[in-house]
Short mmCIF file of C-alpha atoms and ligand atoms in Angstrom, two decimals:
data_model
loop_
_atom_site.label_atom_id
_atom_site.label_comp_id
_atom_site.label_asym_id
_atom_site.label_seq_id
_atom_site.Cartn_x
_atom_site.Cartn_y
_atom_site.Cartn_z
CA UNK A 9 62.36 -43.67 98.67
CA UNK A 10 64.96 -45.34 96.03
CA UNK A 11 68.15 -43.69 96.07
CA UNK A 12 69.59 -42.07 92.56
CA UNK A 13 73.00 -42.97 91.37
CA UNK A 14 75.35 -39.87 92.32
CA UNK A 15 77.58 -38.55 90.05
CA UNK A 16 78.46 -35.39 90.87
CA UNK A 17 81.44 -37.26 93.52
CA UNK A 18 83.12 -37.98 89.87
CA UNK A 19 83.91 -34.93 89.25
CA UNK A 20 85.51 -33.75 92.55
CA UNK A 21 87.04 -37.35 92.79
CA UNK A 22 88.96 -36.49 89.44
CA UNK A 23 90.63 -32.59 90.81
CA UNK A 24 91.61 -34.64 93.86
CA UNK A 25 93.83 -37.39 91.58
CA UNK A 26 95.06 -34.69 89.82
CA UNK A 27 96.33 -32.85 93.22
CA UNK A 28 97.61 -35.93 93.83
CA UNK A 29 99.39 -36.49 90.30
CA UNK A 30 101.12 -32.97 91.24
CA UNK A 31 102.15 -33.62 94.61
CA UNK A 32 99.47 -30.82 96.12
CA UNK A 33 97.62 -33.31 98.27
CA UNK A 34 97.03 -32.04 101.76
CA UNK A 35 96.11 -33.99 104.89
CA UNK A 36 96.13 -33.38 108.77
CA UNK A 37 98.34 -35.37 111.29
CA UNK A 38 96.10 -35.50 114.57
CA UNK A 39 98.30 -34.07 117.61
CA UNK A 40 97.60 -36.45 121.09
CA UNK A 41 99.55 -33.56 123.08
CA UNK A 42 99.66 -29.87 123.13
CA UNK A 43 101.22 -27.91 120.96
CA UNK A 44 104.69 -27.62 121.85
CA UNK A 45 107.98 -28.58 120.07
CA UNK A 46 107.93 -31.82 121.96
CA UNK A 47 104.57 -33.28 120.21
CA UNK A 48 103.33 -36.96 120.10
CA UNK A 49 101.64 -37.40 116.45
CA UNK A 50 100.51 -40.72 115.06
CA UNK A 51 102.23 -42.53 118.07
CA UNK A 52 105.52 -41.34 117.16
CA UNK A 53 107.60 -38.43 119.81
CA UNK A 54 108.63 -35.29 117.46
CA UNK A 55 110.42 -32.18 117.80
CA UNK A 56 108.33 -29.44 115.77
CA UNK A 57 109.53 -26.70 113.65
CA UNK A 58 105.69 -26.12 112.04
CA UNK A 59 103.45 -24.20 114.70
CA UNK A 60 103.23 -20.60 115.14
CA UNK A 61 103.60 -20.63 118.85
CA UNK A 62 106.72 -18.06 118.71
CA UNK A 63 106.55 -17.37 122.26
CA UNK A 64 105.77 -20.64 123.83
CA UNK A 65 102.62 -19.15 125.28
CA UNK A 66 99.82 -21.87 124.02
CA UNK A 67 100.51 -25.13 126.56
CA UNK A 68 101.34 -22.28 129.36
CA UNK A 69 99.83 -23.07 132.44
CA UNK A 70 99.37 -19.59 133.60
CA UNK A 71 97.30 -19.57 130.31
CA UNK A 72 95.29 -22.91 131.12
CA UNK A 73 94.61 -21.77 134.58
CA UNK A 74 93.06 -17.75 132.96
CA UNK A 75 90.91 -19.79 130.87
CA UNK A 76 89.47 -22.51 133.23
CA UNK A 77 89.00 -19.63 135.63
CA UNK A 78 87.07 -17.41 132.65
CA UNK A 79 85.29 -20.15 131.82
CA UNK A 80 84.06 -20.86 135.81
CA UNK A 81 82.74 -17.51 135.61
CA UNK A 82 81.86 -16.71 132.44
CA UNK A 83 80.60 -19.60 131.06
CA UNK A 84 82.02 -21.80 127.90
CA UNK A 85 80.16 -19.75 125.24
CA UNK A 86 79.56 -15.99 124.94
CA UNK A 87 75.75 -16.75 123.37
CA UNK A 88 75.25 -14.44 120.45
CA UNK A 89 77.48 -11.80 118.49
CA UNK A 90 79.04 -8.89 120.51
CA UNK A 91 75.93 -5.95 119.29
CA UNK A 92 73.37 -8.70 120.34
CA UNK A 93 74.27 -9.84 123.85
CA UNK A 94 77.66 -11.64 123.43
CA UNK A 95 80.01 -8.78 124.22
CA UNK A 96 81.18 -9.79 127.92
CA UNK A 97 83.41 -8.13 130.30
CA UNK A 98 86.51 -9.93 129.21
CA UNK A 99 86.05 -8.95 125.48
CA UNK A 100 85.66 -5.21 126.33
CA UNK A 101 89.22 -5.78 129.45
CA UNK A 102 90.82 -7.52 126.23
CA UNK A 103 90.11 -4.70 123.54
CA UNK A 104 91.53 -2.08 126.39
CA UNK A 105 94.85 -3.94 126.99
CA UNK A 106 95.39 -4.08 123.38
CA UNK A 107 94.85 -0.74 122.74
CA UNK A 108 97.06 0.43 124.97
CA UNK A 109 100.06 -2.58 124.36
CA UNK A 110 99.27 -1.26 120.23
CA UNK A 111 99.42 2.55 120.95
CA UNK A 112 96.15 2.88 119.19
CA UNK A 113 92.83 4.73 120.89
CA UNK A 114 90.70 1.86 120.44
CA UNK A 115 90.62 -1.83 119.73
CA UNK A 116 88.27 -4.84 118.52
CA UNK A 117 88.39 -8.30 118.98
CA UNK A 118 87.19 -11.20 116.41
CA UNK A 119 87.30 -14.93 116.50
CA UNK A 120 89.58 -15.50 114.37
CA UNK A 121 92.31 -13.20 111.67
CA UNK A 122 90.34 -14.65 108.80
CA UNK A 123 87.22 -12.93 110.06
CA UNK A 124 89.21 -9.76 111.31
CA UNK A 125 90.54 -9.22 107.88
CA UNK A 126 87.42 -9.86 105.88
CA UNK A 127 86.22 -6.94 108.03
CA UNK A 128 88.74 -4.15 107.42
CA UNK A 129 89.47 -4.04 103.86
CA UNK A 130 86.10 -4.33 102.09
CA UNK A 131 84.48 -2.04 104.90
CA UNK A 132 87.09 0.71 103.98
CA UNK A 133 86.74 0.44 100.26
CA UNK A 134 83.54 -1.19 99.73
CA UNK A 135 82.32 0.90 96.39
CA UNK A 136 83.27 0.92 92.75
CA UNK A 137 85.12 3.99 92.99
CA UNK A 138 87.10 2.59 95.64
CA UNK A 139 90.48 0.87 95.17
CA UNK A 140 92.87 -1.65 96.90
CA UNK A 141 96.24 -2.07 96.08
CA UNK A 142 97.76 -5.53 97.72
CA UNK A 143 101.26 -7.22 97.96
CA UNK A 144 101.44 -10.23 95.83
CA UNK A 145 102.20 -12.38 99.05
CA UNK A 146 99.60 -11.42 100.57
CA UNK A 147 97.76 -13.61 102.96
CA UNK A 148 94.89 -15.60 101.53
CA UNK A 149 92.79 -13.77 103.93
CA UNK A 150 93.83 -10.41 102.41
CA UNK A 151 93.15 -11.50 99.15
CA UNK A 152 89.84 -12.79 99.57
CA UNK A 153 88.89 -9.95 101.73
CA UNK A 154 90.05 -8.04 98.12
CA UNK A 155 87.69 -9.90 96.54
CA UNK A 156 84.71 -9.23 99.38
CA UNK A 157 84.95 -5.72 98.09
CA UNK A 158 83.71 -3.98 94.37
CA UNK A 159 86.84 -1.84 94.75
CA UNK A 160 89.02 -2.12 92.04
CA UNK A 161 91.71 -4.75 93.18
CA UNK A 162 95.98 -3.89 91.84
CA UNK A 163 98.40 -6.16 93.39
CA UNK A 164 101.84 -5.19 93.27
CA UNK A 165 105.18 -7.48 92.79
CA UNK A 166 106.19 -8.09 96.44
CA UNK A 167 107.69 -4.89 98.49
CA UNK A 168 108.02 -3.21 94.93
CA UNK A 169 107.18 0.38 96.04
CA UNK A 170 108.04 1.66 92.10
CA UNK A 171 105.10 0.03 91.23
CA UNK A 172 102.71 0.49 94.09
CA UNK A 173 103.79 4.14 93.81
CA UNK A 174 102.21 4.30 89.76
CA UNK A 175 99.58 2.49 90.61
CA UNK A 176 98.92 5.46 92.98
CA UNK A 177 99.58 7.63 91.42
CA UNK A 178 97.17 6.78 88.08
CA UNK A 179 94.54 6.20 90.65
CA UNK A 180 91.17 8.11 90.52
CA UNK A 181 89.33 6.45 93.29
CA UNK A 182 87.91 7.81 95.62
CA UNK A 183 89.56 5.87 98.72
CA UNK A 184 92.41 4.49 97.96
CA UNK A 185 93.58 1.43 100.53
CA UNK A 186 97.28 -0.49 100.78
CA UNK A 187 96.62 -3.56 102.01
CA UNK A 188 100.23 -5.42 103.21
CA UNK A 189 100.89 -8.35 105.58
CA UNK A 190 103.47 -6.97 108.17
CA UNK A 191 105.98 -10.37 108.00
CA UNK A 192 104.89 -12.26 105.23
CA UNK A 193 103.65 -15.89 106.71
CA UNK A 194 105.35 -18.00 104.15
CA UNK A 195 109.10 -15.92 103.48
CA UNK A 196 109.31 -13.71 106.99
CA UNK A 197 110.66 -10.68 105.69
CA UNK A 198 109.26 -7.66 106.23
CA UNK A 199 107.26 -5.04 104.83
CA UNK A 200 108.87 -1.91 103.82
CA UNK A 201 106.41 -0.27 106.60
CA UNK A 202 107.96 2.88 106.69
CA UNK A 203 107.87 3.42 103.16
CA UNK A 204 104.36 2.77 102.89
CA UNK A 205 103.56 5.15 105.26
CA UNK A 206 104.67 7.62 103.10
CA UNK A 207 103.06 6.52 100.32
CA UNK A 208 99.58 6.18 102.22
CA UNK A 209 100.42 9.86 103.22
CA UNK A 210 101.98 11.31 99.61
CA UNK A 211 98.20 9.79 98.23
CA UNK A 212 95.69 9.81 100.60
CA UNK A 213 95.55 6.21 101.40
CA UNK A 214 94.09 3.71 104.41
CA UNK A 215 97.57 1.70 105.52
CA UNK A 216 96.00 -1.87 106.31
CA UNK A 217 98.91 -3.74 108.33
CA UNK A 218 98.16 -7.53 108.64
CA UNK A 219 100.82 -8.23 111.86
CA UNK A 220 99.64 -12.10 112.20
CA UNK A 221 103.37 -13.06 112.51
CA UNK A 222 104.87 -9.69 113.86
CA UNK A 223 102.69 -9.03 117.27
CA UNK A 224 104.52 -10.69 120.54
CA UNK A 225 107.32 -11.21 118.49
CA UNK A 226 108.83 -8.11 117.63
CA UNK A 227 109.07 -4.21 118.70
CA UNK A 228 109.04 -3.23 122.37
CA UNK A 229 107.10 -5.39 124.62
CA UNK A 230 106.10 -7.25 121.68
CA UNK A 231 103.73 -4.53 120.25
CA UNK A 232 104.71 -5.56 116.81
CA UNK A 233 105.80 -4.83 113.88
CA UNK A 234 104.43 -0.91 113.46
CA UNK A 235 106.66 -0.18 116.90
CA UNK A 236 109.67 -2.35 115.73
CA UNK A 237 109.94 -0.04 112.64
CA UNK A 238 109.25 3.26 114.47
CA UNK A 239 105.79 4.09 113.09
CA UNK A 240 103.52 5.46 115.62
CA UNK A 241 99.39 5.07 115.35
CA UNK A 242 98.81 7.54 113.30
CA UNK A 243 94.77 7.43 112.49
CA UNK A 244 95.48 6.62 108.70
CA UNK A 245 97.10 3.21 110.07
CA UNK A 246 94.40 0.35 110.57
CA UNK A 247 96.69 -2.82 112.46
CA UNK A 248 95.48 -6.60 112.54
CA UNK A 249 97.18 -8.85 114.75
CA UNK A 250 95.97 -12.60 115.70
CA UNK A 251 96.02 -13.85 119.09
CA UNK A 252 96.43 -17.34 117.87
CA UNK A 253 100.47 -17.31 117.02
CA UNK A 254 102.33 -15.69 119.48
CA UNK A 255 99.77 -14.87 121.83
CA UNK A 256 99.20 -18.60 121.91
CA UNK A 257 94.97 -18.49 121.92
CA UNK A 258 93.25 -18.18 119.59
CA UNK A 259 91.30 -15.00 117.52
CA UNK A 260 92.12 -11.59 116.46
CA UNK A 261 91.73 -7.83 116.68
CA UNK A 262 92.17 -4.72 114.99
CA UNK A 263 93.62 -1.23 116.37
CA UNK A 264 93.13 2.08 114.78
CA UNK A 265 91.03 5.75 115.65
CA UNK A 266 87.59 5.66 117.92
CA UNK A 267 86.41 6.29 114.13
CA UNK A 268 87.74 3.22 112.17
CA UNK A 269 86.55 1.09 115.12
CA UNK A 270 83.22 2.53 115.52
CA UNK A 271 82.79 2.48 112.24
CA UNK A 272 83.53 -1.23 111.93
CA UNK A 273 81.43 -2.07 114.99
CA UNK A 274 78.47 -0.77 112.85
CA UNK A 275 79.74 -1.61 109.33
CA UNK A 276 82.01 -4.91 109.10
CA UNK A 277 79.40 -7.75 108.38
CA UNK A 278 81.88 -10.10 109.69
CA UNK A 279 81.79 -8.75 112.71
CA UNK A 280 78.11 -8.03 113.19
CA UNK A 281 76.92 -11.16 111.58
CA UNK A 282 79.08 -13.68 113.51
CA UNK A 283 79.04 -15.42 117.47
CA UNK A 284 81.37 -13.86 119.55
CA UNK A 285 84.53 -15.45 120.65
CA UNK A 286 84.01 -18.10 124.12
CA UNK A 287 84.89 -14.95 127.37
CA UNK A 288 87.09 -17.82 128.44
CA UNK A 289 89.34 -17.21 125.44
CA UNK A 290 89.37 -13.55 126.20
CA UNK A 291 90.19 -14.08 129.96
CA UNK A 292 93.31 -16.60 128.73
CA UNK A 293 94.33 -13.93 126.41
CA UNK A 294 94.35 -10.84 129.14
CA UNK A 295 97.05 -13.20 130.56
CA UNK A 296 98.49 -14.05 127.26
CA UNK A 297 99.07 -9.94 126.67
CA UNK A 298 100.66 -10.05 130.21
CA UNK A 299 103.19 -12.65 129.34
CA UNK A 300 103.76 -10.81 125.86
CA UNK A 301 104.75 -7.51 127.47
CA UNK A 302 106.70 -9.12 130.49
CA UNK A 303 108.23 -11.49 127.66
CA UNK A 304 111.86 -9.62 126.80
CA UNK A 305 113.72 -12.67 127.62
CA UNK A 306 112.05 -15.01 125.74
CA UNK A 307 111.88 -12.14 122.55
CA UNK A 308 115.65 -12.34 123.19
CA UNK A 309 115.96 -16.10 123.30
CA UNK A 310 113.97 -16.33 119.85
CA UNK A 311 116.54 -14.19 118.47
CA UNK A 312 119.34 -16.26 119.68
CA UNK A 313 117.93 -19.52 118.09
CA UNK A 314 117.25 -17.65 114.71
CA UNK A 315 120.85 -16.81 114.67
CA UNK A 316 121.98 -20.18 115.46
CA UNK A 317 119.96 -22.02 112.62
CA UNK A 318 120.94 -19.47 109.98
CA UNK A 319 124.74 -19.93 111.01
CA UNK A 320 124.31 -23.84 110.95
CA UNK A 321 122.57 -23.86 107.35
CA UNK A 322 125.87 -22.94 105.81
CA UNK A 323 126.93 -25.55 103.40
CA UNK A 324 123.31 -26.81 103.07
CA UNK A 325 121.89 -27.56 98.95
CA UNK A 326 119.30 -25.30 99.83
CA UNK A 327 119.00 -21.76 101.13
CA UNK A 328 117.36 -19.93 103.86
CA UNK A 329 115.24 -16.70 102.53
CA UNK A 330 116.28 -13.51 103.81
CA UNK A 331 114.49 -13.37 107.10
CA UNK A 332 115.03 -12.01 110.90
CA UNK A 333 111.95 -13.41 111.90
CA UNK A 334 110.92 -17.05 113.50
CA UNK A 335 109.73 -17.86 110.15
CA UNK A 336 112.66 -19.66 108.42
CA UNK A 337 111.78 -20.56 105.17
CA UNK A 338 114.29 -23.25 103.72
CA UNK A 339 113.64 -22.94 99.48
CA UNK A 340 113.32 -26.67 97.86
CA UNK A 341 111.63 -25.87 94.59
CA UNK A 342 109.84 -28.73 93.10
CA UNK A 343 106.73 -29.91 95.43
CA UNK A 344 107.82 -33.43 95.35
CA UNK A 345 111.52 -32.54 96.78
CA UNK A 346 110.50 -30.78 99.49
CA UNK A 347 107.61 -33.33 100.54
CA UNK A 348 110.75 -35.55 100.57
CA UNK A 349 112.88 -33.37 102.38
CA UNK A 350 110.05 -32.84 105.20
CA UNK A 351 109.31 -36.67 104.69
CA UNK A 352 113.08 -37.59 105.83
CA UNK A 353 113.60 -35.50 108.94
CA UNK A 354 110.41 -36.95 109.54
CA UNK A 355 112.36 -40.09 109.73
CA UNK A 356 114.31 -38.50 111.96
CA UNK A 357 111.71 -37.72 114.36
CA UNK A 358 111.32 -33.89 113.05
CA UNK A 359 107.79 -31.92 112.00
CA UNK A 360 108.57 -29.35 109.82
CA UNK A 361 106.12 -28.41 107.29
CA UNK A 362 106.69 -28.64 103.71
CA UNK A 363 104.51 -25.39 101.60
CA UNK A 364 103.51 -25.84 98.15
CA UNK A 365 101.57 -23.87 95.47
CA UNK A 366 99.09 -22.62 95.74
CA UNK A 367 100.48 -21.14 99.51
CA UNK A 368 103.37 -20.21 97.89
CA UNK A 369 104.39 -19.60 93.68
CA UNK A 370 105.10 -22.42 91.81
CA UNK A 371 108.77 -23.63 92.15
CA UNK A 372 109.51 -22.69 95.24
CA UNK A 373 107.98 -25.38 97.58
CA UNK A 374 109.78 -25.26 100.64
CA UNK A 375 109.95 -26.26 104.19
CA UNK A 376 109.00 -23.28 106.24
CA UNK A 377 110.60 -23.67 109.90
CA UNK A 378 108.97 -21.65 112.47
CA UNK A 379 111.13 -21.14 115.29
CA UNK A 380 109.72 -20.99 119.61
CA UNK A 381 111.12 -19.51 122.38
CA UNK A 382 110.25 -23.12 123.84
CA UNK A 383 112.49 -24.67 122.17
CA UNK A 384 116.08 -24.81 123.40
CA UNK A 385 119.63 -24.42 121.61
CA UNK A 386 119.64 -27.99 121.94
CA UNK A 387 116.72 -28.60 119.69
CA UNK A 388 118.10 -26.01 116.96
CA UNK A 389 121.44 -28.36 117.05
CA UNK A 390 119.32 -31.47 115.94
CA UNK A 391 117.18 -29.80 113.02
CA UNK A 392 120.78 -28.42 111.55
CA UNK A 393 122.14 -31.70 112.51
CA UNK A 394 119.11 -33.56 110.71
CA UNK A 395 119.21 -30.99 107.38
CA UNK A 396 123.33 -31.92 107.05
CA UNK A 397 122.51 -35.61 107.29
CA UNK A 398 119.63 -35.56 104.41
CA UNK A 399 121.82 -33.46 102.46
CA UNK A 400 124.57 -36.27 102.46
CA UNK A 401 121.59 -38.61 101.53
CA UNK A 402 120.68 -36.90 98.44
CA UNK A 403 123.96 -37.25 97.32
C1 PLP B 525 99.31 -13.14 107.59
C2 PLP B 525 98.12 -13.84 108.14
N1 PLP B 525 96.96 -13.17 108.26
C3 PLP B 525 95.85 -13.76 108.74
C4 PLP B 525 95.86 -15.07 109.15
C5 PLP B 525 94.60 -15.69 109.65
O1 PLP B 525 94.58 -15.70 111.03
P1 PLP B 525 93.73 -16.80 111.81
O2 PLP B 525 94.51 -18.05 111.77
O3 PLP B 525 93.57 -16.22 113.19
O4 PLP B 525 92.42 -16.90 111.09
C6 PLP B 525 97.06 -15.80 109.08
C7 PLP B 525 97.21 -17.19 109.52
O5 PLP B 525 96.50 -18.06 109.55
C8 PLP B 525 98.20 -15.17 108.54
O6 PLP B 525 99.35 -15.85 108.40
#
C-alpha cells in the first residue's frame, strides 16, 4: 500500500504556532520523585509551590503501605464498572466513611472529579425545560458538565448573587440547578455558600457544591467547605469533593440524600458507563480519610504558612488575591510576565506554576502558589525570599 501525503497535521501544526506566538504553550516537566515540595524534575532539586497536596498526605507511608496491602488482597484492578462486577468491598467501606466525615446519608465514589462532575449536573437537569445557572470561574469540569446537559446554561459574574438572584427569579424551568465550585481552583476565595443556600431555598433549586480544593482542608475534621461555613446536609445540597488534592489519592465522590445517590447510581452515564476505580486506591484512601479527620495539626500548620506568605508579600510589584485558602494566587497579568516570573524562581530552584488564559481571563496570568502542610516555615521564607529578589531584578 503507498502512503498519501497528510495534510490535515498543517492545520493543527498552525493553532499550535499561534499558542506559541501568544505565550499559551503548555508542556509537562516529568517528576523522578514523589510529589512532595522537595521534588527532583529534569535533574534539577526544587522546592514546589504547584501541587495540590494541601495536607501532605500523597508520599505518606501510612498511605503507601493501605494501598500495597489493598492491592495484595484485592488485586491491582477492580475489572468492570461498579453495577457490573467492579464494586468491591473497599469502594462500598470508602463511600460509608465519607458519608459520615460529609454529614450526608449516602455517598459515591468515581475515578476521578472530572467524571464525578459530569455526573451530577446534567443528571439533575438533563431536559430542555431544565436550567443551570454557573459561576463564571467555574471549573472546566463544571462547565463542560453544563454543556453535557440540554438545560438552558446562565453563568453569572463571579459570587454576584444580584444577578444569580434575576436570573432566578425570570426562570420558568422546571428544575432549576446552581452549580458553584466551593474555593475556586485558580483565585481560592470562597463561595458565598450560605447565601446560595438561600437562594436554592427562596427558588426551588439543586445546590451543586464542587469542594475539590475545600475537603481536608477546611471545616472540622476537614469535612470541607459546607461545615466550615455552617451549612448542614440538607437534601437540596448535592457535595463533590476529589480525593486527589488533599486526600492525596486519587478520584472523587459525591454526598447528598439515599435519593440523589440512588438516583445517580442508575442515571449518571459517567458513572454507569465507566471501569471502576483500582480497590487498592480505595483501601489507601480509607486511610487517607483517617489522616484527614485526625489531621487538626497539620489544618493548623497550613494556616500558619498562609499567614506567613501573605505577611512576607508586602512590598512585592504584584499582589496576592484575596484568599484564606492554600491557594495563593500571585496576579502578573500579561502571559509572558508571569512565564518569566515562574521562569526565574525557577532559577532559583522554585516550581511554582504560572496560569494563563484560557484557565484563567485574559490579563491576569499569574503564578498560583499552592501551599502544604509538608512544607515547613523554612520553605515559605525562601519563596518570599526568592519573589523580593526577582522583584529587584525587574527593576
Ligand atoms: C474545582 C475542581 N473541580 C474538579 C476538578 C477535577 O478533579 P480531578 O482532578 O479529580 O478530575 C478539579 C481539579 O482538577 C478542580 O479544581
Amino acid at each position: 500500500m503507498t502512503l498519501q501525503p497528510f495534510h490535515l497535521n498543517a492545520r493543527l501544526e498552525e493553532e499550535l504556532a499561534r499558542l506559541h506566538a501568544a505565550g499559551l504553550t503548555r508542556r509537562r516537566r516529568v517528576l523522578d520523585s514523589a510529589s512532595a515540595p522537595r521534588v527532583r524534575v529534569e535533574g534539577r532539586d526544587l522546592l514546589a509551590f504547584a501541587s495540590n497536596d494541601y495536607l501532605g498526605l500523597a508520599a505518606h507511608p501510612e498511605l503507601v503501605e493501605a494501598l500495597a496491602a489493598g492491592a495484595r488482597e484485592y488485586g491491582a484492578g477492580a475489572g468492570a464498572s461498579h453495577l457490573v462486577n467492579g464494586h468491591l468491598r473497599p469502594h462500598e467501606a470508602l463511600e460509608a466513611r465519607l458519608a459520615a466525615l460529609t454529614g450526608f446519608p449516602a455517598a459515591l465514589t468515581f475515578s476521578s472529579g472530572y467524571l464525578a462532575n459530569l455526573a451530577v449536573t446534567p443528571t439533575l437537569a438533563a431536559g430542555r425545560e431544565d436550567a443551570i445557572f454557573a459561576d463564571r470561574l467555574n471549573h472546566a469540569s463544571l462547565i463542560d458538565a453544563a454543556q453535557l446537559s440540554r438545560a438552558r446554561h446562565h453563568r453569572y459574574p463571579h459570587g454576584d448573587l444580584v444577578t444569580l438572584e434575576k436570573q432566578l427569579a425570570a426562570s420558568t424551568a422546571q428544575t432549576r440547578v446552581i452549580v458553584t465550585d466551593a474555593v475556586f481552583s485558580m483565585d481560592g476565595d470562597l463561595a458565598p455558600l450560605p447565601e446560595l443556600f438561600t437562594l436554592a431555598e427562596r427558588f426551588d433549586a439543586w445546590l451543586v457544591v464542587d469542594d475539590a480544593h475545600g475537603f481536608g482542608v477546611l471545616g472540622k475534621n476537614g469535612a470541607g467547605s459546607l461545615a466550615h461555613c455552617g451549612l448542614p446536609a440538607h437534601p437540596r445540597i448535592v457535595l463533590m469533593g476529589t480525593l486527589g488534592k488533599a486526600a492525596g489519592v486519587g478520584g472523587a465522590f459525591v454526598a447528598g440524600s439515599e435519593c440523589v445517590i440512588d438516583y445517580l447510581v442508575n442515571k449518571a452515564r459517567s458513572y454507569i458507563f465507566t471501569t471502576a476505580q483500582p480497590p487498592a486506591l480505595a483501601s489507601a484512601l480509607l486511610k487517607s480519610v483517617e489522616l484527614i479527620e485526625a489531621g487538626a495539626e497539620r489544618r493548623a500548620h497550613l494556616q500558619d504558612l498562609i499567614r506567613q506568605l501573605r505577611a512576607g508579600v508586602a512590598g512585592l510589584p504584584w499582589r496576592l488575591l484575596a484568599s484564606e485558602t492554600a491557594i495563593q494566587p500571585l496576579l502578573v497579568g500579561e502571559n509572558v510576565a508571569a512565564l518569566a516570573l515562574s521562569r526565574r524562581l525557577w532559577e532559583h530552584g522554585l516550581w511554582v506554576a504560572a496560569i494563563r488564559p484560557p484557565t484563567v481571563p485574559q490579563g491576569t496570568a499569574r503564578l498560583r502558589i499552592s501551599l502544604s502542610a509538608a512544607h515547613t516555615k523554612a520553605d515559605v521564607a525562601r519563596l518570599v525570599d526568592a519573589l523580593h529578589a526577582a522583584a529587584r531584578q525587574e527593576n
